[in-house]
CSV table of C-alpha atoms in Angstrom, one decimal:
chain,number,residue,atom,x,y,z
K,1,MET,CA,-2.1,8.5,21.3
K,2,ASP,CA,-4.4,10.5,19.1
K,3,ILE,CA,-1.4,12.4,17.5
K,4,LEU,CA,0.3,9.0,16.8
K,5,ILE,CA,-2.9,7.8,15.1
K,6,ILE,CA,-3.0,11.0,13.0
K,7,ILE,CA,0.6,10.6,12.0
K,8,ILE,CA,0.1,7.0,11.0
K,9,SER,CA,-3.1,7.8,9.0
K,10,ILE,CA,-1.2,10.5,7.1
K,11,SER,CA,1.7,8.1,6.6
K,12,ILE,CA,-0.6,5.4,5.1
K,13,VAL,CA,-2.2,7.8,2.7
K,14,LEU,CA,1.1,9.6,1.8
K,15,SER,CA,3.0,6.4,1.2
K,16,LYS,CA,0.1,5.0,-1.0
K,17,TYR,CA,0.0,8.3,-2.9
K,18,LEU,CA,3.8,8.0,-3.6
K,19,ASP,CA,3.4,4.4,-4.6
K,20,CYS,CA,0.5,5.3,-7.0
K,21,TRP,CA,2.3,8.3,-8.4
K,22,THR,CA,5.6,6.4,-9.0
K,23,THR,CA,3.6,3.5,-10.5
K,24,VAL,CA,1.7,5.7,-12.9
K,25,LYS,CA,5.0,7.5,-13.9
K,26,GLY,CA,7.0,4.3,-14.3
K,27,ILE,CA,4.7,1.7,-15.7
K,28,LYS,CA,4.5,1.4,-19.4
K,29,PHE,CA,2.6,-1.8,-19.8
K,30,ILE,CA,0.6,-4.0,-17.5
K,31,GLY,CA,3.1,-6.8,-17.5
K,32,GLN,CA,5.5,-4.6,-15.5
K,33,GLU,CA,3.1,-4.8,-12.5
K,34,GLN,CA,4.2,-7.6,-10.1
K,35,ASN,CA,1.0,-7.8,-8.0
K,36,PRO,CA,-1.2,-10.4,-9.8
K,37,LEU,CA,-4.4,-8.9,-8.5
K,38,ALA,CA,-3.5,-5.4,-9.6
K,39,ARG,CA,-2.3,-6.8,-13.0
K,40,ARG,CA,-5.7,-8.4,-13.6
K,41,THR,CA,-7.5,-5.3,-12.5
K,42,MET,CA,-5.3,-3.1,-14.8
K,43,ALA,CA,-6.1,-5.4,-17.7
K,44,ALA,CA,-9.8,-4.9,-17.1
K,45,TYR,CA,-9.9,-1.2,-16.2
K,46,GLY,CA,-6.7,0.3,-17.3
K,47,ILE,CA,-3.5,1.3,-15.5
K,48,LYS,CA,-4.5,4.8,-14.3
K,49,THR,CA,-8.0,3.9,-13.4
K,50,THR,CA,-6.7,0.9,-11.3
K,51,VAL,CA,-3.9,2.8,-9.6
K,52,TRP,CA,-6.0,5.9,-8.6
K,53,GLY,CA,-8.9,3.7,-7.7
K,54,ILE,CA,-6.7,1.9,-5.2
K,55,PHE,CA,-5.6,5.2,-3.9
K,56,GLY,CA,-9.2,6.2,-3.3
K,57,LEU,CA,-9.9,2.8,-1.7
K,58,THR,CA,-6.9,3.4,0.6
K,59,ILE,CA,-8.4,6.6,1.8
K,60,ALA,CA,-11.8,5.0,2.4
K,61,ILE,CA,-10.2,2.2,4.3
K,62,VAL,CA,-8.2,4.6,6.5
K,63,ILE,CA,-11.4,6.6,7.3
K,64,CYS,CA,-13.4,3.4,8.1
K,65,CYS,CA,-10.6,2.3,10.4
K,66,LEU,CA,-10.6,5.6,12.2
K,67,LEU,CA,-14.4,5.4,12.6
K,68,ILE,CA,-14.1,1.9,13.9
K,69,ILE,CA,-11.4,2.6,16.4
K,70,TYR,CA,-13.0,5.8,17.7
K,71,VAL,CA,-16.7,4.9,17.6
K,72,LEU,CA,-17.3,1.1,17.6
K,73,LEU,CA,-14.2,-0.3,19.3
K,74,ASP,CA,-13.1,2.5,21.5
K,75,SER,CA,-10.2,0.8,23.2
K,76,ASN,CA,-6.4,1.3,23.4
K,77,LEU,CA,-5.8,-2.3,22.1
K,78,HIS,CA,-7.6,-1.4,18.8
K,79,ARG,CA,-5.8,1.9,18.6
K,80,TRP,CA,-2.4,0.4,19.1
K,81,SER,CA,-3.2,-2.3,16.6
K,82,PHE,CA,-4.1,0.4,14.0
K,83,VAL,CA,-0.7,2.1,14.8
K,84,VAL,CA,1.3,-1.1,14.5
K,85,PHE,CA,-0.3,-2.4,11.4
K,86,GLY,CA,-0.5,1.1,9.8
K,87,ALA,CA,3.2,1.5,10.4
K,88,ILE,CA,3.9,-1.8,8.7
K,89,VAL,CA,1.7,-0.9,5.7
K,90,SER,CA,3.3,2.5,5.4
K,91,ILE,CA,6.8,1.1,5.5
K,92,ALA,CA,5.9,-1.4,2.8
K,93,GLN,CA,4.3,1.2,0.6
K,94,PHE,CA,7.2,3.6,1.0
K,95,ALA,CA,9.6,0.8,0.0
K,96,VAL,CA,7.5,0.1,-3.1
K,97,ALA,CA,7.5,3.8,-4.0
K,98,HIS,CA,11.3,3.8,-3.6
K,99,THR,CA,11.7,0.8,-5.8
K,100,ASN,CA,9.4,2.3,-8.4
K,101,TYR,CA,11.3,5.6,-8.4
K,102,THR,CA,14.8,4.2,-8.4
K,103,GLY,CA,14.2,1.0,-10.3
K,104,ARG,CA,16.2,-0.9,-7.6
K,105,TYR,CA,14.9,-3.4,-5.2
K,106,ASN,CA,15.3,-2.9,-1.5
K,107,ARG,CA,14.8,-5.7,1.2
K,108,ILE,CA,11.1,-5.2,1.4
K,109,THR,CA,10.4,-5.1,-2.3
K,110,TRP,CA,12.7,-8.1,-2.9
K,111,VAL,CA,10.6,-10.1,-0.4
K,112,LEU,CA,7.3,-8.8,-2.0
K,113,SER,CA,8.6,-9.6,-5.5
K,114,ASN,CA,9.5,-13.2,-4.4
K,115,PHE,CA,6.1,-13.6,-2.7
K,116,TYR,CA,4.2,-12.4,-5.9
K,117,LYS,CA,6.3,-14.7,-8.1
K,118,MET,CA,5.7,-17.7,-5.8
K,119,HIS,CA,1.9,-17.0,-5.8
K,120,SER,CA,1.7,-16.2,-9.5
K,121,HIS,CA,3.0,-19.6,-10.4
K,122,ASN,CA,0.6,-21.4,-8.2
K,123,ARG,CA,-2.5,-20.0,-9.9
């Protein structure tokens, strides 16, 4: 179980790094960002500061989660929850990085794009 948690932790950080790297390489103006929260943050702090700040936040969240599942909530249920949700997050982030790199939507980024469009119009 511990090796699986390490693999998922690395996967979360690696997939977020690739998402961030491809975002910084590909984005030319804030309007290209589909996530409305990220877009507003980019408008306030700049693209690179926002992107790499989110990467740092991701690392901090993973570390906090590891501390929680090993120190505070030392149970298999919490460890399995981390593995399952971490795998889902990693898959989504790898999909976003792929779309950023290729410029082509995949099934996951198509769903995310529609979700963002739906929620952007409601605000």
